[in-house]
Structures are given as C-alpha cells and as structure tokens.
Amino acid sequence: MDTAPPARPIPTTALPKANRRRVATAAALASAVEWYDYFVFGIAAALVLGDLYFPSGSSTAGVLAAFATFAVGFLARPLGGIVAGHLGDRRGRKPMLVLALTLMGLATTGIGLLPTYDTIGVAAPILLVALRVVQGVAVGAQWGGAMLLATEYAPEGKRGVYGSFVQLGVPIGVVTANSVFLLAGAFTTDSEFAAWAWRVPFLIGLFVLVLAWYIHTKVEETPEFREAEKALTEKERSEQSSPLRTIMRDHLGTVLLAGGSFAVNTATFYILITGVLDYTTRELDMKRGAVLTVSLCVSLTQLVLIPASAALSDRVGRIRIYAFGAVGIALWAVPMFLLIDTGSLLWLAVSTFVASCFLSIMYGPQAALFAELFTPEMRYTGASLGYQIAAVFGGGLAPFMMVLLLESTGTSMAVSGYIIGLAVIALLSIKVLAGRARSR
C-alpha cells in the first residue's frame, strides 16, 4: 500500500539567516563540484576515452564502449542512493554528504592518473570501469544529502527556491567542466590533448576534498532531521524498521512514479551534453571547441531559469510547472534534431537553448517536489531512489542509445522518438502523482 503523507516542514524562521545561507551555499557548492567531477568523464568519453582505453578498428565501437562505461556509473548510482539513504535517514544528512564528496574526489583523481591501454593493457579499461562505479556510488549518495541540506533548512514557502540551489550544481558543473576542457584544448595540440591534457580536468577534481572538510567542520545537521530524531526515543529508533524496508513495502509506487516522471529530463540532458558532442564532431564534422562553447553558453542560461522556475513553483505549485517542462521537451524533440542536422553552429545553439529551457523548467522544482513526496524519517531514501532510478533508465543509457539508434536507423529522428517515448511516460507518472496529491 502506498500512502505517503504530505511532508510538513517544521518552522525554521527562528534560524539565523546567515546560517541558512551558509548551508544553502555549501549544498550548492557540494552539488557543483560533485557534478563537475561526474561530467568530466562524459565529455572525455565523447572525445578521447574510446581510443585510449578501448582501442578497436572502428571509431564507433570505441565510442560505444566509452559510453557503456559512462552508463556503468549510472547503474551504480542507486547503490549509493540506497546505502546513503538508509544511513542518512538513520544517522543524518551531513555525514553521508561528506562521505560522497570524499569518494568522488578520490575516484576522479584516480581516473586522471590512470595509465592507458597501451601502457598496462586490459587492466586499464577494467580499472576505468571500477573508478567509474565509485563515481556513480558517490553521486548517488550526494544528491539526496545536498538536496535535503538545502530544503530542510528552507524557510516556510521557499522550499522550491532553496532546493534549486542544489539543482544549480548541474549547470555550474557543466560550465566548469566544459571551460576546463576548452582551456586544455586551446593551449595544446590535438596530439598533446590526447596524450596528457585531457587528464587535467580530472586532477582538478581533487579540490572536492577541501569542500568535504568544510562541510564536516562548519555545517550543522538539518533542523527537520533533528526534530524527527527527537520525536523517537532511543528504544523506538533501535526497533524502527529500516527506511529502505519501509519504502519498498509501503511506498514503492511513489518511488517508481518519481523516477518515471524524471527519466526524460535526465535522458535529454545527457543526450545534449555528451551524445550531441559526439554526434556533431564525429558525424557532422563540427569543431570540438565550437560545440563545447555552445554547450557552455547554453548551460549559463540555466543559472537563471532553474531558480526562476523553482520560485514560480513556490507560488503556483510544483506539479504544474514540472508538467509544463515535460510537455515542452516532447514537443521540441523533433525540431531540435532537425536543426542540429543542419550542421550549423547557430542552429545548434538555438536547438539546444530551447531544449535547455524546458529542462530547466522541470529541473527547478524537482528537488522540492521529490522531498515533499516523503516524510523526514524516510526522505533521504525515497527521494534518492526516485532520482537514481530516473538516472539509470534515463541518463545512463541515453548517450549509448543515441549512438545505437543513429547507427541502426541512420536518422536522428529515431533519437527524437526515444525522447518522446520517455516524455509520455513522464506525463503519465506526473498525472498519477498529481491525483494522489489531490486525494491527500
């Protein structure tokens, strides 16, 4: 039976504004550096990892292998969400966020130092996959912790806005990752870039450990978690069913609906930042630097659109804004690839900008929406699982599916059909969630 009650935030008006702002800033930075570390792999997979770690006679086969490794990270994300969700609901949001940041920093640095296939043979791709799994576990653990730090500190009526601070980590991560790759490419030749310069963005990821230390020493646990913890005696806590067991037994439907509602967003996003990068440079002969610059500029617009849509959701409701973004993605899927196929940098910018607008409209209120689907004692587990399910079946497979569809059909309209199919699933999921919200 799935009867998750609506979550009611405890009053936080008594909390000092400076404290709330510090926590919100720390959560946003945690999200940004974590996503930066995660995205540099996607960009590198589209540009160099296929040749360096999966050598073959076919460039397409190498790219497919690199994108398959990219997808492995998504398959590991639910594991991170499950483990961190359980411990985060029992022991606190902050410790799990610190652990996630530490794991991500170590894994990303490890990739930057990893020898290639030519140096250590088959051990190279095996170690690359292993480190990508650690990245996946880390980002699966991170999102719930950062999101709850922000939303559970939010003053009444501003949960959407505070949740959007964490969501801003995605475009900040994309902009930073693209900028570092652009700089690495600008100051090196193609041979130098393939030989060593591609490693620089990964090695920069080590600085995430500094942020982990700051959150560990300067940020307090969220007020909602502390309040929920006080409500239970020590005996009740020891006898309490695990959050994961409660979610799987009583609220699995809500988790699956949350994942179904968001898969189209993650799929379209990763198609834009990795799949399109490979497609335009390998198939349409567009310049790598120019395509990365477009991606960077488009991501900058999300810094405005994400908090704007989140603030609007605080006024008119999460579901309404969320559904509007899903409809927009579905309607734009075909025109987007028709414009990309022209091979024009201008039309590439237009197509990805419009798509990015609809993605931002969905993404802005998503953190608050998922947080409000579950009560505090199971929120980390429930929200993380919903998000990571969407990541696996949406984002993780999307670049791989794009290459596969293009190779098997010879037309980008197959990719558009893939996006539209996910959008239909999203709208059906949103409709059911809205019906449940009205009944409550």
mmCIF file of N, CA and C in Angstrom, residues 27-119:
data_model
loop_
_atom_site.group_PDB
_atom_site.id
_atom_site.type_symbol
_atom_site.label_atom_id
_atom_site.label_comp_id
_atom_site.label_asym_id
_atom_site.label_seq_id
_atom_site.Cartn_x
_atom_site.Cartn_y
_atom_site.Cartn_z
ATOM 1 N N ALA A 27 25.608 23.508 0.226
ATOM 2 C CA ALA A 27 24.904 22.468 -0.529
ATOM 3 C C ALA A 27 25.065 22.681 -2.030
ATOM 4 N N ALA A 28 24.953 23.944 -2.458
ATOM 5 C CA ALA A 28 25.105 24.243 -3.882
ATOM 6 C C ALA A 28 26.521 23.935 -4.358
ATOM 7 N N LEU A 29 27.517 24.311 -3.557
ATOM 8 C CA LEU A 29 28.906 24.028 -3.932
ATOM 9 C C LEU A 29 29.182 22.531 -3.955
ATOM 10 N N ALA A 30 28.620 21.812 -2.979
ATOM 11 C CA ALA A 30 28.791 20.365 -2.960
ATOM 12 C C ALA A 30 28.237 19.740 -4.226
ATOM 13 N N SER A 31 27.056 20.190 -4.626
ATOM 14 C CA SER A 31 26.445 19.681 -5.848
ATOM 15 C C SER A 31 27.286 20.040 -7.073
ATOM 16 N N ALA A 32 27.777 21.294 -7.110
ATOM 17 C CA ALA A 32 28.534 21.755 -8.279
ATOM 18 C C ALA A 32 29.827 20.970 -8.467
ATOM 19 N N VAL A 33 30.595 20.797 -7.388
ATOM 20 C CA VAL A 33 31.879 20.103 -7.548
ATOM 21 C C VAL A 33 31.671 18.619 -7.802
ATOM 22 N N GLU A 34 30.630 18.053 -7.201
ATOM 23 C CA GLU A 34 30.337 16.638 -7.439
ATOM 24 C C GLU A 34 29.952 16.408 -8.891
ATOM 25 N N TRP A 35 29.082 17.276 -9.422
ATOM 26 C CA TRP A 35 28.660 17.122 -10.807
ATOM 27 C C TRP A 35 29.783 17.455 -11.783
ATOM 28 N N TYR A 36 30.643 18.410 -11.406
ATOM 29 C CA TYR A 36 31.812 18.679 -12.252
ATOM 30 C C TYR A 36 32.629 17.401 -12.431
ATOM 31 N N ASP A 37 32.947 16.748 -11.300
ATOM 32 C CA ASP A 37 33.734 15.521 -11.366
ATOM 33 C C ASP A 37 33.035 14.456 -12.209
ATOM 34 N N TYR A 38 31.719 14.416 -12.114
ATOM 35 C CA TYR A 38 30.943 13.406 -12.843
ATOM 36 C C TYR A 38 30.891 13.719 -14.337
ATOM 37 N N PHE A 39 30.759 15.010 -14.692
ATOM 38 C CA PHE A 39 30.590 15.399 -16.091
ATOM 39 C C PHE A 39 31.886 15.337 -16.881
ATOM 40 N N VAL A 40 33.024 15.550 -16.219
ATOM 41 C CA VAL A 40 34.267 15.493 -16.995
ATOM 42 C C VAL A 40 34.447 14.116 -17.629
ATOM 43 N N PHE A 41 33.919 13.092 -16.982
ATOM 44 C CA PHE A 41 34.002 11.757 -17.576
ATOM 45 C C PHE A 41 33.173 11.691 -18.860
ATOM 46 N N GLY A 42 31.966 12.257 -18.836
ATOM 47 C CA GLY A 42 31.112 12.223 -20.018
ATOM 48 C C GLY A 42 31.741 12.935 -21.204
ATOM 49 N N ILE A 43 32.348 14.097 -20.945
ATOM 50 C CA ILE A 43 32.991 14.849 -22.029
ATOM 51 C C ILE A 43 34.203 14.081 -22.542
ATOM 52 N N ALA A 44 34.996 13.551 -21.623
ATOM 53 C CA ALA A 44 36.170 12.776 -22.039
ATOM 54 C C ALA A 44 35.767 11.518 -22.807
ATOM 55 N N ALA A 45 34.636 10.903 -22.423
ATOM 56 C CA ALA A 45 34.157 9.713 -23.136
ATOM 57 C C ALA A 45 33.813 10.043 -24.579
ATOM 58 N N ALA A 46 33.245 11.226 -24.790
ATOM 59 C CA ALA A 46 32.887 11.640 -26.150
ATOM 60 C C ALA A 46 34.105 12.021 -26.979
ATOM 61 N N LEU A 47 35.212 12.419 -26.313
ATOM 62 C CA LEU A 47 36.350 12.961 -27.044
ATOM 63 C C LEU A 47 37.543 12.015 -27.157
ATOM 64 N N VAL A 48 37.944 11.349 -26.064
ATOM 65 C CA VAL A 48 39.216 10.625 -26.101
ATOM 66 C C VAL A 48 39.220 9.230 -25.487
ATOM 67 N N LEU A 49 38.332 8.934 -24.552
ATOM 68 C CA LEU A 49 38.458 7.694 -23.793
ATOM 69 C C LEU A 49 38.316 6.444 -24.660
ATOM 70 N N GLY A 50 37.499 6.511 -25.720
ATOM 71 C CA GLY A 50 37.320 5.350 -26.587
ATOM 72 C C GLY A 50 38.629 4.895 -27.204
ATOM 73 N N ASP A 51 39.409 5.834 -27.724
ATOM 74 C CA ASP A 51 40.687 5.492 -28.371
ATOM 75 C C ASP A 51 41.734 5.060 -27.357
ATOM 76 N N LEU A 52 41.731 5.669 -26.162
ATOM 77 C CA LEU A 52 42.795 5.431 -25.191
ATOM 78 C C LEU A 52 42.602 4.157 -24.374
ATOM 79 N N TYR A 53 41.333 3.800 -24.116
ATOM 80 C CA TYR A 53 41.079 2.676 -23.226
ATOM 81 C C TYR A 53 40.335 1.513 -23.891
ATOM 82 N N PHE A 54 39.751 1.749 -25.059
ATOM 83 C CA PHE A 54 39.020 0.691 -25.760
ATOM 84 C C PHE A 54 39.416 0.696 -27.231
ATOM 85 N N PRO A 55 40.680 0.467 -27.545
ATOM 86 C CA PRO A 55 41.125 0.527 -28.941
ATOM 87 C C PRO A 55 40.488 -0.569 -29.781
ATOM 88 N N SER A 56 40.053 -0.211 -30.969
ATOM 89 C CA SER A 56 39.459 -1.168 -31.908
ATOM 90 C C SER A 56 39.606 -0.606 -33.308
ATOM 91 N N GLY A 57 39.205 -1.369 -34.274
ATOM 92 C CA GLY A 57 39.311 -0.907 -35.649
ATOM 93 C C GLY A 57 38.232 0.084 -36.027
ATOM 94 N N SER A 58 37.203 0.231 -35.219
ATOM 95 C CA SER A 58 36.078 1.101 -35.537
ATOM 96 C C SER A 58 35.969 2.212 -34.498
ATOM 97 N N SER A 59 35.892 3.460 -34.973
ATOM 98 C CA SER A 59 35.722 4.580 -34.038
ATOM 99 C C SER A 59 34.375 4.502 -33.341
ATOM 100 N N THR A 60 33.364 4.011 -34.045
ATOM 101 C CA THR A 60 32.035 3.865 -33.445
ATOM 102 C C THR A 60 32.060 2.861 -32.298
ATOM 103 N N ALA A 61 32.762 1.752 -32.482
ATOM 104 C CA ALA A 61 32.862 0.738 -31.430
ATOM 105 C C ALA A 61 33.561 1.299 -30.202
ATOM 106 N N GLY A 62 34.602 2.100 -30.427
ATOM 107 C CA GLY A 62 35.303 2.700 -29.307
ATOM 108 C C GLY A 62 34.424 3.661 -28.529
ATOM 109 N N VAL A 63 33.652 4.471 -29.253
ATOM 110 C CA VAL A 63 32.742 5.424 -28.601
ATOM 111 C C VAL A 63 31.654 4.678 -27.841
ATOM 112 N N LEU A 64 31.120 3.605 -28.452
ATOM 113 C CA LEU A 64 30.097 2.809 -27.758
ATOM 114 C C LEU A 64 30.643 2.215 -26.464
ATOM 115 N N ALA A 65 31.886 1.727 -26.513
ATOM 116 C CA ALA A 65 32.498 1.162 -25.304
ATOM 117 C C ALA A 65 32.683 2.242 -24.244
ATOM 118 N N ALA A 66 33.133 3.435 -24.664
ATOM 119 C CA ALA A 66 33.326 4.528 -23.710
ATOM 120 C C ALA A 66 31.995 4.961 -23.104
ATOM 121 N N PHE A 67 30.949 5.040 -23.927
ATOM 122 C CA PHE A 67 29.630 5.432 -23.415
ATOM 123 C C PHE A 67 29.021 4.325 -22.552
ATOM 124 N N ALA A 68 29.368 3.083 -22.846
ATOM 125 C CA ALA A 68 28.903 1.994 -21.982
ATOM 126 C C ALA A 68 29.526 2.122 -20.598
ATOM 127 N N THR A 69 30.807 2.497 -20.556
ATOM 128 C CA THR A 69 31.467 2.749 -19.273
ATOM 129 C C THR A 69 30.838 3.947 -18.582
ATOM 130 N N PHE A 70 30.496 4.964 -19.353
ATOM 131 C CA PHE A 70 29.771 6.125 -18.819
ATOM 132 C C PHE A 70 28.471 5.664 -18.166
ATOM 133 N N ALA A 71 27.760 4.739 -18.817
ATOM 134 C CA ALA A 71 26.484 4.250 -18.294
ATOM 135 C C ALA A 71 26.665 3.422 -17.029
ATOM 136 N N VAL A 72 27.815 2.742 -16.883
ATOM 137 C CA VAL A 72 28.069 1.935 -15.689
ATOM 138 C C VAL A 72 27.974 2.798 -14.433
ATOM 139 N N GLY A 73 28.433 4.027 -14.534
ATOM 140 C CA GLY A 73 28.343 4.925 -13.392
ATOM 141 C C GLY A 73 26.920 5.156 -12.958
ATOM 142 N N PHE A 74 26.004 5.176 -13.917
ATOM 143 C CA PHE A 74 24.588 5.361 -13.591
ATOM 144 C C PHE A 74 24.007 4.107 -12.948
ATOM 145 N N LEU A 75 24.451 2.949 -13.396
ATOM 146 C CA LEU A 75 23.965 1.710 -12.794
ATOM 147 C C LEU A 75 24.371 1.612 -11.330
ATOM 148 N N ALA A 76 25.494 2.248 -10.973
ATOM 149 C CA ALA A 76 25.962 2.221 -9.585
ATOM 150 C C ALA A 76 25.270 3.270 -8.722
ATOM 151 N N ARG A 77 24.620 4.242 -9.338
ATOM 152 C CA ARG A 77 24.037 5.330 -8.557
ATOM 153 C C ARG A 77 22.944 4.880 -7.590
ATOM 154 N N PRO A 78 22.055 3.958 -7.959
ATOM 155 C CA PRO A 78 21.069 3.503 -6.964
ATOM 156 C C PRO A 78 21.710 2.888 -5.729
ATOM 157 N N LEU A 79 22.853 2.204 -5.907
ATOM 158 C CA LEU A 79 23.539 1.643 -4.747
ATOM 159 C C LEU A 79 23.949 2.749 -3.786
ATOM 160 N N GLY A 80 24.511 3.822 -4.325
ATOM 161 C CA GLY A 80 24.866 4.954 -3.487
ATOM 162 C C GLY A 80 23.656 5.569 -2.826
ATOM 163 N N GLY A 81 22.548 5.668 -3.588
ATOM 164 C CA GLY A 81 21.319 6.218 -3.023
ATOM 165 C C GLY A 81 20.745 5.354 -1.918
ATOM 166 N N ILE A 82 20.811 4.023 -2.100
ATOM 167 C CA ILE A 82 20.259 3.100 -1.096
ATOM 168 C C ILE A 82 21.068 3.148 0.200
ATOM 169 N N VAL A 83 22.389 3.017 0.066
ATOM 170 C CA VAL A 83 23.240 2.986 1.259
ATOM 171 C C VAL A 83 23.208 4.329 1.980
ATOM 172 N N ALA A 84 23.435 5.410 1.236
ATOM 173 C CA ALA A 84 23.439 6.732 1.864
ATOM 174 C C ALA A 84 22.048 7.111 2.350
ATOM 175 N N GLY A 85 21.011 6.681 1.613
ATOM 176 C CA GLY A 85 19.650 6.982 2.042
ATOM 177 C C GLY A 85 19.331 6.337 3.376
ATOM 178 N N HIS A 86 19.680 5.062 3.501
ATOM 179 C CA HIS A 86 19.419 4.350 4.769
ATOM 180 C C HIS A 86 20.172 5.014 5.922
ATOM 181 N N LEU A 87 21.474 5.234 5.727
ATOM 182 C CA LEU A 87 22.270 5.827 6.802
ATOM 183 C C LEU A 87 21.910 7.297 7.018
ATOM 184 N N GLY A 88 21.561 7.992 5.928
ATOM 185 C CA GLY A 88 21.189 9.400 6.056
ATOM 186 C C GLY A 88 19.887 9.595 6.800
ATOM 187 N N ASP A 89 18.949 8.649 6.652
ATOM 188 C CA ASP A 89 17.691 8.727 7.388
ATOM 189 C C ASP A 89 17.852 8.281 8.839
ATOM 190 N N ARG A 90 18.875 7.470 9.121
ATOM 191 C CA ARG A 90 19.096 6.978 10.487
ATOM 192 C C ARG A 90 20.129 7.810 11.241
ATOM 193 N N ARG A 91 21.176 8.284 10.539
ATOM 194 C CA ARG A 91 22.309 8.930 11.215
ATOM 195 C C ARG A 91 22.477 10.406 10.872
ATOM 196 N N GLY A 92 21.839 10.865 9.814
ATOM 197 C CA GLY A 92 21.966 12.279 9.487
ATOM 198 C C GLY A 92 22.349 12.518 8.041
ATOM 199 N N ARG A 93 21.975 13.711 7.543
ATOM 200 C CA ARG A 93 22.247 14.066 6.137
ATOM 201 C C ARG A 93 23.727 14.409 5.921
ATOM 202 N N LYS A 94 24.305 15.177 6.859
ATOM 203 C CA LYS A 94 25.657 15.707 6.672
ATOM 204 C C LYS A 94 26.733 14.639 6.526
ATOM 205 N N PRO A 95 26.781 13.608 7.381
ATOM 206 C CA PRO A 95 27.864 12.621 7.241
ATOM 207 C C PRO A 95 27.884 11.932 5.887
ATOM 208 N N MET A 96 26.700 11.660 5.336
ATOM 209 C CA MET A 96 26.643 10.987 4.040
ATOM 210 C C MET A 96 27.109 11.903 2.908
ATOM 211 N N LEU A 97 26.807 13.187 3.022
ATOM 212 C CA LEU A 97 27.265 14.130 2.007
ATOM 213 C C LEU A 97 28.788 14.241 2.029
ATOM 214 N N VAL A 98 29.373 14.293 3.208
ATOM 215 C CA VAL A 98 30.833 14.357 3.336
ATOM 216 C C VAL A 98 31.472 13.097 2.750
ATOM 217 N N LEU A 99 30.906 11.939 3.046
ATOM 218 C CA LEU A 99 31.437 10.685 2.512
ATOM 219 C C LEU A 99 31.350 10.662 0.988
ATOM 220 N N ALA A 100 30.229 11.119 0.439
ATOM 221 C CA ALA A 100 30.044 11.128 -1.020
ATOM 222 C C ALA A 100 31.072 12.021 -1.699
ATOM 223 N N LEU A 101 31.314 13.185 -1.138
ATOM 224 C CA LEU A 101 32.296 14.106 -1.713
ATOM 225 C C LEU A 101 33.699 13.506 -1.681
ATOM 226 N N THR A 102 34.031 12.850 -0.593
ATOM 227 C CA THR A 102 35.352 12.234 -0.470
ATOM 228 C C THR A 102 35.550 11.132 -1.501
ATOM 229 N N LEU A 103 34.549 10.270 -1.648
ATOM 230 C CA LEU A 103 34.645 9.198 -2.641
ATOM 231 C C LEU A 103 34.799 9.753 -4.052
ATOM 232 N N MET A 104 34.025 10.783 -4.366
ATOM 233 C CA MET A 104 34.084 11.353 -5.707
ATOM 234 C C MET A 104 35.448 11.967 -5.987
ATOM 235 N N GLY A 105 35.990 12.693 -5.020
ATOM 236 C CA GLY A 105 37.297 13.311 -5.220
ATOM 237 C C GLY A 105 38.393 12.292 -5.468
ATOM 238 N N LEU A 106 38.383 11.208 -4.707
ATOM 239 C CA LEU A 106 39.403 10.176 -4.871
ATOM 240 C C LEU A 106 39.257 9.426 -6.197
ATOM 241 N N ALA A 107 38.004 9.103 -6.591
ATOM 242 C CA ALA A 107 37.783 8.366 -7.842
ATOM 243 C C ALA A 107 38.155 9.203 -9.059
ATOM 244 N N THR A 108 37.772 10.470 -9.055
ATOM 245 C CA THR A 108 38.055 11.333 -10.206
ATOM 246 C C THR A 108 39.549 11.549 -10.367
ATOM 247 N N THR A 109 40.248 11.759 -9.265
ATOM 248 C CA THR A 109 41.700 11.900 -9.330
ATOM 249 C C THR A 109 42.343 10.614 -9.833
ATOM 250 N N GLY A 110 41.801 9.474 -9.403
ATOM 251 C CA GLY A 110 42.315 8.194 -9.865
ATOM 252 C C GLY A 110 42.212 8.035 -11.372
ATOM 253 N N ILE A 111 41.096 8.494 -11.963
ATOM 254 C CA ILE A 111 40.939 8.421 -13.422
ATOM 255 C C ILE A 111 41.982 9.304 -14.102
ATOM 256 N N GLY A 112 42.228 10.480 -13.523
ATOM 257 C CA GLY A 112 43.221 11.383 -14.099
ATOM 258 C C GLY A 112 44.632 10.816 -14.086
ATOM 259 N N LEU A 113 44.906 9.894 -13.180
ATOM 260 C CA LEU A 113 46.237 9.286 -13.073
ATOM 261 C C LEU A 113 46.326 7.908 -13.723
ATOM 262 N N LEU A 114 45.220 7.403 -14.256
ATOM 263 C CA LEU A 114 45.160 6.024 -14.740
ATOM 264 C C LEU A 114 45.931 5.834 -16.051
ATOM 265 N N PRO A 115 46.861 4.864 -16.118
ATOM 266 C CA PRO A 115 47.555 4.572 -17.385
ATOM 267 C C PRO A 115 46.571 4.069 -18.450
ATOM 268 N N THR A 116 46.936 4.216 -19.705
ATOM 269 C CA THR A 116 46.063 3.826 -20.814
ATOM 270 C C THR A 116 46.261 2.359 -21.180
ATOM 271 N N TYR A 117 45.476 1.914 -22.162
ATOM 272 C CA TYR A 117 45.550 0.524 -22.646
ATOM 273 C C TYR A 117 46.935 0.211 -23.192
ATOM 274 N N ASP A 118 47.550 1.158 -23.890
ATOM 275 C CA ASP A 118 48.880 0.924 -24.464
ATOM 276 C C ASP A 118 49.932 0.689 -23.394
ATOM 277 N N THR A 119 49.677 1.184 -22.175
ATOM 278 C CA THR A 119 50.666 1.075 -21.093
ATOM 279 C C THR A 119 50.490 -0.184 -20.261
#
